[in-house]
mmCIF file of C-alpha atoms in Angstrom:
data_model
loop_
_atom_site.group_PDB
_atom_site.id
_atom_site.type_symbol
_atom_site.label_atom_id
_atom_site.label_comp_id
_atom_site.label_asym_id
_atom_site.label_seq_id
_atom_site.Cartn_x
_atom_site.Cartn_y
_atom_site.Cartn_z
ATOM 1 C CA MET A 1 -0.342 11.705 -17.116
ATOM 2 C CA PHE A 2 -1.764 12.214 -13.658
ATOM 3 C CA SER A 3 0.822 14.851 -12.772
ATOM 4 C CA ASP A 4 -0.919 17.116 -15.295
ATOM 5 C CA GLU A 5 -4.293 16.478 -13.644
ATOM 6 C CA LEU A 6 -2.854 17.110 -10.228
ATOM 7 C CA LEU A 7 -1.707 20.567 -11.264
ATOM 8 C CA LYS A 8 -5.383 21.458 -11.621
ATOM 9 C CA ILE A 9 -6.167 20.542 -7.984
ATOM 10 C CA SER A 10 -5.159 22.990 -5.291
ATOM 11 C CA TRP A 11 -3.963 21.432 -2.037
ATOM 12 C CA GLU A 12 -5.065 24.440 0.023
ATOM 13 C CA GLU A 13 -8.487 24.724 -1.612
ATOM 14 C CA THR A 14 -9.039 20.995 -1.164
ATOM 15 C CA THR A 15 -8.179 21.227 2.534
ATOM 16 C CA ASP A 16 -10.577 24.141 2.985
ATOM 17 C CA LYS A 17 -13.302 22.266 1.162
ATOM 18 C CA ILE A 18 -12.922 19.200 3.360
ATOM 19 C CA TYR A 19 -13.113 21.195 6.561
ATOM 20 C CA SER A 20 -16.120 23.145 5.333
ATOM 21 C CA LYS A 21 -18.221 20.010 4.835
ATOM 22 C CA THR A 22 -21.388 19.923 6.903
ATOM 23 C CA GLU A 23 -23.524 17.152 8.391
ATOM 24 C CA ALA A 24 -25.901 17.581 5.450
ATOM 25 C CA ASP A 25 -23.052 16.841 3.075
ATOM 26 C CA VAL A 26 -22.195 13.677 5.002
ATOM 27 C CA VAL A 27 -25.829 12.518 5.046
ATOM 28 C CA ARG A 28 -26.064 13.151 1.327
ATOM 29 C CA ALA A 29 -22.917 11.090 0.626
ATOM 30 C CA LEU A 30 -24.131 8.226 2.836
ATOM 31 C CA GLY A 31 -27.403 8.129 0.875
ATOM 32 C CA LYS A 32 -25.699 7.632 -2.481
ATOM 33 C CA ARG A 33 -24.918 4.214 -3.926
ATOM 34 C CA HIS A 34 -22.028 5.615 -5.979
ATOM 35 C CA CYS A 35 -19.943 8.413 -4.529
ATOM 36 C CA ASP A 36 -17.637 10.904 -6.252
ATOM 37 C CA VAL A 37 -14.548 12.605 -4.809
ATOM 38 C CA ASP A 38 -16.612 15.421 -3.370
ATOM 39 C CA ASP A 39 -18.596 12.843 -1.404
ATOM 40 C CA PHE A 40 -15.348 11.245 -0.269
ATOM 41 C CA MET A 41 -14.276 14.636 1.136
ATOM 42 C CA ALA A 42 -17.438 14.708 3.234
ATOM 43 C CA LEU A 43 -16.842 11.182 4.494
ATOM 44 C CA VAL A 44 -13.290 11.939 5.715
ATOM 45 C CA SER A 45 -14.224 15.364 7.106
ATOM 46 C CA PRO A 46 -14.628 16.067 10.824
ATOM 47 C CA ALA A 47 -18.330 16.435 10.124
ATOM 48 C CA ALA A 48 -18.560 12.650 9.495
ATOM 49 C CA ALA A 49 -17.248 11.621 12.899
ATOM 50 C CA PRO A 50 -20.746 11.330 14.483
ATOM 51 C CA HIS A 51 -21.793 9.040 11.647
ATOM 52 C CA LEU A 52 -19.086 6.417 12.185
ATOM 53 C CA GLU A 53 -21.489 3.628 13.093
ATOM 54 C CA GLN A 54 -23.540 4.086 9.924
ATOM 55 C CA MET A 55 -20.338 4.283 7.874
ATOM 56 C CA ALA A 56 -19.177 0.998 9.416
ATOM 57 C CA ARG A 57 -22.428 -0.712 8.491
ATOM 58 C CA LEU A 58 -22.262 0.542 4.905
ATOM 59 C CA SER A 59 -18.590 -0.417 4.613
ATOM 60 C CA GLN A 60 -19.342 -3.915 5.844
ATOM 61 C CA LYS A 61 -22.291 -4.217 3.451
ATOM 62 C CA TYR A 62 -20.307 -3.189 0.386
ATOM 63 C CA THR A 63 -17.345 -5.370 1.367
ATOM 64 C CA LEU A 64 -19.570 -8.438 1.694
ATOM 65 C CA GLU A 65 -21.248 -7.707 -1.625
ATOM 66 C CA ARG A 66 -17.905 -7.507 -3.470
ATOM 67 C CA PHE A 67 -15.491 -9.694 -1.502
ATOM 68 C CA GLY A 68 -17.735 -12.023 0.502
ATOM 69 C CA HIS A 69 -16.413 -13.292 3.787
ATOM 70 C CA THR A 70 -12.788 -13.453 2.570
ATOM 71 C CA VAL A 71 -9.528 -11.851 3.660
ATOM 72 C CA GLN A 72 -6.558 -12.383 1.393
ATOM 73 C CA MET A 73 -3.272 -13.224 3.102
ATOM 74 C CA PHE A 74 0.109 -12.053 1.882
ATOM 75 C CA ILE A 75 3.657 -11.781 3.174
ATOM 76 C CA PRO A 76 6.442 -9.348 2.264
ATOM 77 C CA LEU A 77 10.054 -10.232 1.586
ATOM 78 C CA TYR A 78 12.674 -7.510 1.654
ATOM 79 C CA THR A 79 15.465 -8.636 -0.626
ATOM 80 C CA THR A 80 17.721 -5.591 -0.137
ATOM 81 C CA ASN A 81 18.130 -2.525 2.065
ATOM 82 C CA SER A 82 20.599 -0.906 -0.340
ATOM 83 C CA CYS A 83 19.197 2.469 -1.265
ATOM 84 C CA THR A 84 20.403 5.698 -2.867
ATOM 85 C CA ASN A 85 17.562 7.882 -1.504
ATOM 86 C CA SER A 86 17.556 10.257 1.424
ATOM 87 C CA CYS A 87 13.978 9.898 2.653
ATOM 88 C CA VAL A 88 14.123 11.594 6.054
ATOM 89 C CA TYR A 89 11.651 9.153 7.650
ATOM 90 C CA CYS A 90 13.083 5.839 6.417
ATOM 91 C CA GLY A 91 15.466 3.420 8.117
ATOM 92 C CA PHE A 92 17.046 2.659 4.754
ATOM 93 C CA HIS A 93 18.170 6.307 4.349
ATOM 94 C CA VAL A 94 21.395 6.385 2.338
ATOM 95 C CA SER A 95 23.242 8.255 5.076
ATOM 96 C CA ASN A 96 22.123 5.897 7.810
ATOM 97 C CA PRO A 97 25.234 4.039 9.085
ATOM 98 C CA MET A 98 24.176 0.439 8.709
ATOM 99 C CA LYS A 99 25.183 -2.720 6.986
ATOM 100 C CA ARG A 100 23.694 -2.911 3.510
ATOM 101 C CA THR A 101 22.453 -6.289 2.341
ATOM 102 C CA ILE A 102 21.551 -7.535 -1.121
ATOM 103 C CA LEU A 103 20.399 -11.118 -0.972
ATOM 104 C CA THR A 104 21.923 -13.535 -3.450
ATOM 105 C CA MET A 105 19.567 -15.747 -5.404
ATOM 106 C CA GLU A 106 20.526 -18.612 -3.122
ATOM 107 C CA GLU A 107 19.611 -16.564 -0.118
ATOM 108 C CA VAL A 108 16.384 -15.413 -1.765
ATOM 109 C CA GLU A 109 15.415 -19.033 -2.344
ATOM 110 C CA ASN A 110 16.191 -19.869 1.285
ATOM 111 C CA GLU A 111 13.785 -17.015 2.277
ATOM 112 C CA TYR A 112 11.073 -18.424 -0.004
ATOM 113 C CA ARG A 113 11.396 -21.831 1.588
ATOM 114 C CA ALA A 114 11.329 -20.377 5.094
ATOM 115 C CA ILE A 115 8.172 -18.383 4.297
ATOM 116 C CA LYS A 116 6.397 -21.521 3.018
ATOM 117 C CA LYS A 117 7.025 -23.115 6.426
ATOM 118 C CA LEU A 118 5.173 -20.291 8.183
ATOM 119 C CA GLY A 119 1.897 -20.987 6.352
ATOM 120 C CA PRO A 120 0.470 -21.830 2.950
ATOM 121 C CA TYR A 121 1.334 -18.413 1.523
ATOM 122 C CA GLU A 122 0.792 -17.994 -2.214
ATOM 123 C CA ASN A 123 0.831 -14.160 -2.295
ATOM 124 C CA ILE A 124 4.289 -12.643 -1.848
ATOM 125 C CA LEU A 125 5.380 -9.026 -2.049
ATOM 126 C CA LEU A 126 9.013 -8.519 -3.049
ATOM 127 C CA VAL A 127 10.442 -5.302 -1.649
ATOM 128 C CA THR A 128 13.718 -3.580 -2.399
ATOM 129 C CA GLY A 129 15.435 -0.318 -1.576
ATOM 130 C CA GLU A 130 15.982 1.960 -4.555
ATOM 131 C CA ASN A 131 19.427 1.190 -5.938
ATOM 132 C CA PRO A 132 19.112 0.382 -9.626
ATOM 133 C CA ALA A 133 22.887 0.061 -10.104
ATOM 134 C CA LYS A 134 23.156 -2.821 -7.621
ATOM 135 C CA ALA A 135 19.651 -4.248 -7.511
ATOM 136 C CA GLY A 136 17.942 -3.102 -10.676
ATOM 137 C CA VAL A 137 15.434 -4.601 -13.097
ATOM 138 C CA GLU A 138 17.545 -7.657 -13.881
ATOM 139 C CA TYR A 139 17.933 -8.462 -10.193
ATOM 140 C CA ILE A 140 14.205 -8.022 -9.632
ATOM 141 C CA ARG A 141 13.459 -10.206 -12.679
ATOM 142 C CA GLN A 142 15.571 -12.998 -11.223
ATOM 143 C CA THR A 143 13.776 -12.846 -7.892
ATOM 144 C CA VAL A 144 10.417 -12.978 -9.688
ATOM 145 C CA GLU A 145 11.481 -15.910 -11.857
ATOM 146 C CA LEU A 146 12.636 -17.761 -8.764
ATOM 147 C CA ALA A 147 9.446 -16.963 -6.868
ATOM 148 C CA LYS A 148 7.326 -18.719 -9.464
ATOM 149 C CA LYS A 149 8.572 -22.047 -8.060
ATOM 150 C CA TYR A 150 6.940 -21.229 -4.706
ATOM 151 C CA PHE A 151 4.166 -18.662 -5.172
ATOM 152 C CA SER A 152 1.258 -18.099 -7.552
ATOM 153 C CA ASN A 153 0.817 -14.392 -6.923
ATOM 154 C CA ILE A 154 3.926 -12.250 -7.103
ATOM 155 C CA LYS A 155 3.858 -8.493 -6.479
ATOM 156 C CA ILE A 156 6.764 -6.032 -6.225
ATOM 157 C CA GLU A 157 7.347 -2.818 -4.298
ATOM 158 C CA VAL A 158 10.430 -1.276 -5.892
ATOM 159 C CA MET A 159 11.620 1.987 -7.450
ATOM 160 C CA PRO A 160 9.339 3.379 -10.179
ATOM 161 C CA LEU A 161 10.268 1.850 -13.519
ATOM 162 C CA LYS A 162 9.802 2.495 -17.212
ATOM 163 C CA ALA A 163 6.696 0.998 -18.833
ATOM 164 C CA GLU A 164 8.820 -1.482 -20.809
ATOM 165 C CA ASP A 165 10.462 -2.664 -17.593
ATOM 166 C CA TYR A 166 7.076 -3.294 -15.982
ATOM 167 C CA LYS A 167 6.127 -5.253 -19.119
ATOM 168 C CA LEU A 168 9.343 -7.261 -18.904
ATOM 169 C CA LEU A 169 8.691 -8.146 -15.262
ATOM 170 C CA SER A 170 5.065 -9.018 -16.052
ATOM 171 C CA ASP A 171 6.304 -11.426 -18.715
ATOM 172 C CA ALA A 172 8.630 -12.914 -16.083
ATOM 173 C CA GLY A 173 5.681 -13.691 -13.768
ATOM 174 C CA MET A 174 5.066 -10.527 -11.810
ATOM 175 C CA ASN A 175 1.371 -9.693 -11.654
ATOM 176 C CA GLY A 176 1.177 -6.736 -9.315
ATOM 177 C CA VAL A 177 3.028 -3.528 -8.356
ATOM 178 C CA ILE A 178 2.678 -1.514 -5.176
ATOM 179 C CA CYS A 179 4.036 2.015 -4.941
ATOM 180 C CA PHE A 180 3.680 4.532 -2.151
ATOM 181 C CA GLN A 181 3.435 8.096 -3.362
ATOM 182 C CA GLU A 182 4.115 8.883 0.324
ATOM 183 C CA THR A 183 2.451 12.327 -0.038
ATOM 184 C CA TYR A 184 0.735 14.154 -2.846
ATOM 185 C CA HIS A 185 1.823 17.557 -1.492
ATOM 186 C CA ARG A 186 4.042 18.576 -4.395
ATOM 187 C CA GLU A 187 5.796 21.403 -2.558
ATOM 188 C CA LYS A 188 6.460 19.510 0.683
ATOM 189 C CA TYR A 189 7.423 16.295 -1.127
ATOM 190 C CA LYS A 190 10.950 17.600 -1.726
ATOM 191 C CA ASP A 191 11.433 18.236 1.997
ATOM 192 C CA TYR A 192 10.951 14.543 2.730
ATOM 193 C CA HIS A 193 12.908 13.351 -0.328
ATOM 194 C CA PRO A 194 15.786 15.823 -0.723
ATOM 195 C CA ARG A 195 18.111 13.616 -2.804
ATOM 196 C CA GLY A 196 18.084 10.474 -4.885
ATOM 197 C CA MET A 197 15.728 9.086 -7.508
ATOM 198 C CA LYS A 198 12.767 9.503 -5.209
ATOM 199 C CA SER A 199 13.149 13.286 -5.153
ATOM 200 C CA ASN A 200 11.534 13.479 -8.606
ATOM 201 C CA PHE A 201 7.848 13.937 -7.790
ATOM 202 C CA GLU A 202 6.594 13.692 -11.369
ATOM 203 C CA TRP A 203 8.512 10.506 -12.133
ATOM 204 C CA ARG A 204 7.050 8.840 -9.114
ATOM 205 C CA VAL A 205 3.445 9.976 -9.426
ATOM 206 C CA ASN A 206 3.408 9.151 -13.149
ATOM 207 C CA GLY A 207 4.768 5.673 -12.451
ATOM 208 C CA PHE A 208 1.195 4.496 -11.995
ATOM 209 C CA ASP A 209 0.410 5.585 -15.560
ATOM 210 C CA ARG A 210 3.393 3.575 -16.732
ATOM 211 C CA MET A 211 2.119 0.519 -14.856
ATOM 212 C CA GLY A 212 -1.259 0.907 -16.543
ATOM 213 C CA GLN A 213 0.321 1.340 -19.933
ATOM 214 C CA ALA A 214 2.269 -1.869 -19.388
ATOM 215 C CA GLY A 215 -0.929 -3.770 -18.560
ATOM 216 C CA VAL A 216 0.039 -4.589 -14.974
ATOM 217 C CA HIS A 217 -2.685 -6.813 -13.528
ATOM 218 C CA THR A 218 -2.884 -5.178 -10.080
ATOM 219 C CA ILE A 219 -1.754 -1.732 -8.980
ATOM 220 C CA GLY A 220 -1.451 -0.842 -5.321
ATOM 221 C CA MET A 221 -1.413 2.760 -4.127
ATOM 222 C CA GLY A 222 -0.369 4.193 -0.811
ATOM 223 C CA VAL A 223 0.104 7.323 1.299
ATOM 224 C CA LEU A 224 2.133 7.485 4.512
ATOM 225 C CA VAL A 225 -0.060 8.860 7.263
ATOM 226 C CA GLY A 226 2.113 11.168 9.251
ATOM 227 C CA LEU A 227 3.764 13.426 6.662
ATOM 228 C CA GLU A 228 1.009 15.897 5.759
ATOM 229 C CA GLU A 229 -2.661 16.605 6.502
ATOM 230 C CA TRP A 230 -4.058 13.123 6.050
ATOM 231 C CA ARG A 231 -7.531 14.111 4.912
ATOM 232 C CA THR A 232 -6.132 16.088 2.019
ATOM 233 C CA ASP A 233 -3.564 13.449 1.091
ATOM 234 C CA MET A 234 -6.222 10.774 1.037
ATOM 235 C CA THR A 235 -8.462 12.928 -1.135
ATOM 236 C CA MET A 236 -5.642 13.353 -3.605
ATOM 237 C CA MET A 237 -5.225 9.576 -3.696
ATOM 238 C CA ALA A 238 -8.973 9.247 -4.270
ATOM 239 C CA TYR A 239 -8.626 11.605 -7.269
ATOM 240 C CA HIS A 240 -5.710 9.475 -8.476
ATOM 241 C CA LEU A 241 -7.612 6.213 -8.023
ATOM 242 C CA ARG A 242 -10.575 7.458 -10.071
ATOM 243 C CA TYR A 243 -8.226 8.712 -12.801
ATOM 244 C CA LEU A 244 -6.496 5.310 -13.028
ATOM 245 C CA GLU A 245 -9.735 3.356 -13.028
ATOM 246 C CA THR A 246 -10.969 5.512 -15.902
ATOM 247 C CA HIS A 247 -7.825 5.266 -18.004
ATOM 248 C CA TYR A 248 -6.720 1.669 -17.186
ATOM 249 C CA TRP A 249 -10.045 0.034 -16.482
ATOM 250 C CA LYS A 250 -8.802 -3.551 -16.948
ATOM 251 C CA THR A 251 -6.517 -3.240 -13.930
ATOM 252 C CA LYS A 252 -7.400 -4.094 -10.292
ATOM 253 C CA TYR A 253 -6.528 -1.569 -7.620
ATOM 254 C CA SER A 254 -5.678 -1.578 -3.928
ATOM 255 C CA VAL A 255 -5.060 1.143 -1.362
ATOM 256 C CA ASN A 256 -2.918 1.225 1.713
ATOM 257 C CA PHE A 257 -2.535 3.974 4.322
ATOM 258 C CA PRO A 258 -0.193 2.882 7.103
ATOM 259 C CA ARG A 259 0.340 5.139 10.048
ATOM 260 C CA MET A 260 4.014 6.054 10.450
ATOM 261 C CA ARG A 261 6.123 5.163 13.407
ATOM 262 C CA ALA A 262 9.520 6.462 14.423
ATOM 263 C CA SER A 263 12.294 5.114 12.138
ATOM 264 C CA GLU A 264 15.817 4.012 12.997
ATOM 265 C CA ASN A 265 17.591 7.050 11.514
ATOM 266 C CA GLY A 266 17.350 9.496 14.367
ATOM 267 C CA GLY A 267 13.763 8.657 15.284
ATOM 268 C CA PHE A 268 11.748 10.661 12.756
ATOM 269 C CA GLN A 269 8.525 11.726 14.483
ATOM 270 C CA PRO A 270 5.372 11.946 12.365
ATOM 271 C CA ASN A 271 4.064 15.425 11.730
ATOM 272 C CA VAL A 272 0.456 14.251 11.838
ATOM 273 C CA ILE A 273 -1.045 11.742 14.247
ATOM 274 C CA MET A 274 -4.087 9.771 13.171
ATOM 275 C CA SER A 275 -6.199 8.222 15.922
ATOM 276 C CA ASP A 276 -7.650 4.705 15.769
ATOM 277 C CA LYS A 277 -11.089 6.195 15.263
ATOM 278 C CA GLU A 278 -9.863 8.316 12.348
ATOM 279 C CA LEU A 279 -8.196 5.262 10.770
ATOM 280 C CA ALA A 280 -11.528 3.480 10.955
ATOM 281 C CA GLN A 281 -13.309 6.508 9.434
ATOM 282 C CA LEU A 282 -10.848 6.602 6.560
ATOM 283 C CA THR A 283 -11.202 2.871 5.917
ATOM 284 C CA PHE A 284 -14.968 3.104 5.829
ATOM 285 C CA ALA A 285 -14.791 6.182 3.591
ATOM 286 C CA TYR A 286 -12.666 4.371 1.008
ATOM 287 C CA ARG A 287 -14.981 1.376 0.964
ATOM 288 C CA ILE A 288 -18.098 3.544 0.546
ATOM 289 C CA PHE A 289 -16.297 5.577 -2.119
ATOM 290 C CA ASP A 290 -15.085 2.515 -4.070
ATOM 291 C CA HIS A 291 -16.784 -0.818 -3.550
ATOM 292 C CA ASN A 292 -14.234 -2.708 -5.652
ATOM 293 C CA VAL A 293 -10.921 -1.421 -4.341
ATOM 294 C CA ASP A 294 -8.888 -3.802 -2.202
ATOM 295 C CA ILE A 295 -8.068 -2.273 1.212
ATOM 296 C CA SER A 296 -4.887 -3.586 2.821
ATOM 297 C CA TYR A 297 -3.679 -3.453 6.411
ATOM 298 C CA SER A 298 -0.106 -4.420 7.143
ATOM 299 C CA THR A 299 1.475 -5.496 10.411
ATOM 300 C CA ARG A 300 2.313 -1.823 11.081
ATOM 301 C CA GLU A 301 -1.163 -1.678 12.678
ATOM 302 C CA PRO A 302 -1.870 -3.240 16.125
ATOM 303 C CA ALA A 303 -3.493 -6.649 16.342
ATOM 304 C CA GLU A 304 -6.700 -5.406 17.913
ATOM 305 C CA ILE A 305 -7.380 -2.916 15.135
ATOM 306 C CA ARG A 306 -6.607 -5.456 12.423
ATOM 307 C CA ASP A 307 -8.896 -8.005 14.055
ATOM 308 C CA ASN A 308 -11.787 -5.534 14.178
ATOM 309 C CA MET A 309 -11.330 -4.024 10.727
ATOM 310 C CA CYS A 310 -11.076 -7.343 8.867
ATOM 311 C CA ALA A 311 -14.832 -7.681 9.288
ATOM 312 C CA LEU A 312 -15.630 -4.055 8.397
ATOM 313 C CA GLY A 313 -13.801 -3.204 5.200
ATOM 314 C CA VAL A 314 -10.217 -4.564 5.074
ATOM 315 C CA THR A 315 -9.774 -7.268 2.472
ATOM 316 C CA THR A 316 -6.028 -7.978 2.501
ATOM 317 C CA MET A 317 -3.710 -8.517 5.461
ATOM 318 C CA SER A 318 -0.142 -9.618 6.056
ATOM 319 C CA ALA A 319 1.077 -11.748 8.939
ATOM 320 C CA GLU A 320 4.379 -12.638 10.605
ATOM 321 C CA SER A 321 6.136 -9.945 8.511
ATOM 322 C CA HIS A 322 9.799 -9.080 8.659
ATOM 323 C CA THR A 323 10.877 -5.700 7.268
ATOM 324 C CA GLU A 324 14.605 -6.451 7.155
ATOM 325 C CA PRO A 325 16.343 -8.192 4.223
ATOM 326 C CA GLY A 326 16.546 -11.920 4.783
ATOM 327 C CA GLY A 327 14.526 -11.687 7.974
ATOM 328 C CA TYR A 328 12.893 -15.109 7.655
ATOM 329 C CA PHE A 329 16.094 -17.164 7.297
ATOM 330 C CA SER A 330 19.370 -15.496 6.297
ATOM 331 C CA TYR A 331 19.810 -12.333 8.433
ATOM 332 C CA PRO A 332 17.168 -12.199 11.166
ATOM 333 C CA GLN A 333 18.948 -9.428 13.092
ATOM 334 C CA THR A 334 19.392 -6.945 10.251
ATOM 335 C CA LEU A 335 18.089 -3.400 10.818
ATOM 336 C CA GLU A 336 14.388 -3.112 9.924
ATOM 337 C CA GLN A 337 12.961 -0.450 7.674
ATOM 338 C CA PHE A 338 10.229 0.055 10.269
ATOM 339 C CA HIS A 339 8.949 -1.779 13.323
ATOM 340 C CA VAL A 340 5.836 -3.873 13.113
ATOM 341 C CA SER A 341 3.045 -3.655 15.690
ATOM 342 C CA ASP A 342 1.399 -7.013 15.130
ATOM 343 C CA ASN A 343 4.003 -9.629 15.977
ATOM 344 C CA ARG A 344 1.655 -12.641 16.100
ATOM 345 C CA LYS A 345 2.374 -15.878 14.349
ATOM 346 C CA THR A 346 0.548 -16.635 11.137
ATOM 347 C CA ALA A 347 -1.653 -19.239 12.852
ATOM 348 C CA ASP A 348 -2.726 -16.695 15.481
ATOM 349 C CA VAL A 349 -3.692 -14.109 12.842
ATOM 350 C CA VAL A 350 -5.614 -16.741 10.904
ATOM 351 C CA ALA A 351 -7.492 -17.781 14.049
ATOM 352 C CA ALA A 352 -8.431 -14.158 14.776
ATOM 353 C CA ILE A 353 -9.704 -13.640 11.231
ATOM 354 C CA ARG A 354 -11.890 -16.711 11.560
ATOM 355 C CA ARG A 355 -13.233 -15.556 14.925
ATOM 356 C CA ALA A 356 -14.338 -12.390 13.142
ATOM 357 C CA GLY A 357 -16.390 -14.553 10.742
ATOM 358 C CA ARG A 358 -14.005 -14.232 7.822
ATOM 359 C CA GLU A 359 -12.075 -16.855 5.871
ATOM 360 C CA PRO A 360 -8.374 -16.381 5.114
ATOM 361 C CA ILE A 361 -7.641 -16.847 1.437
ATOM 362 C CA TRP A 362 -4.142 -17.905 0.418
ATOM 363 C CA LYS A 363 -4.611 -17.973 -3.327
ATOM 364 C CA ASP A 364 -7.089 -16.142 -5.538
ATOM 365 C CA TRP A 365 -5.093 -15.518 -8.659
ATOM 366 C CA ASP A 366 -3.147 -17.676 -11.116
ATOM 367 C CA GLU A 367 -1.627 -16.907 -14.484
ATOM 368 C CA VAL A 368 -3.865 -19.502 -16.115
ATOM 369 C CA MET A 369 -6.911 -17.416 -15.017
ATOM 370 C CA ASN A 370 -5.618 -14.249 -16.633
#
């Protein structure tokens, strides 16, 4: 399990190593066709900042080689904001005084129909709070089964599950799982997740192994930029990505690193601020490090940045997203988990992608192709 491997990697030593990288280390990494994690450290280090233009060119080159001129479109649907966790940064915090909503299957289907009216979406991400007693595996299975009537590519972002539960959901039609580790800082993790299922660091970080063991088709990984030193957190995720690719080599992988914004529960302020330039550097670093990994930008990021980055390394984007349960049809005024930055309509996002010389792709996977 990856938690055992992570015990061998010192957070403090990794941070020191990143900040000790020199321009020569960066040049060496940029000259390699295949980079290792040590090279990745150089590419995200402050020493790489003067080389951003060359990194952008390389990122664009490798993206075109692997993904062509395509950007895959997806849309999230939050089916419930009921949660038993106490994540200090999240609007769904169990102690946050708010109305809790769990969509019925009739309401879920209404949301599916409403989404199809926004655009020809085939890729949907079903998102829940973590409340297995009220919206557990059986509830998720029903939403997946129902989604098959409307979408060809169904991913979930839910509480970490057992391997047999991932297999059950895969058999029901789910073909991808996204999970945010949030931060790989084992000691600080508990500060952000003091109570609830999510407070168990090992259970969460080893969930990716359980996905791989279950043969999940696509695994998405993520870190929240704003909790801890982002360069170190992203290096830990790079270690994790390489571990998974080695052990579960039949699976496809994606990475996501949204920058945090203030939440509804008292206005949590990020501890770390990442600039636009640093976000670009990180994106280029991941593409140079791993030519095959899917890099996703959500509507958390501003429109201008998304428009620029879709031609330089990003390969998956959402549009017209709602982060509240039933936000497309049933309950449009429900409290959001977080605010989006890009509020454009689907057609406007599509037009911007095409202006950047890329083609929006609505469907690139089907069960019959598996």
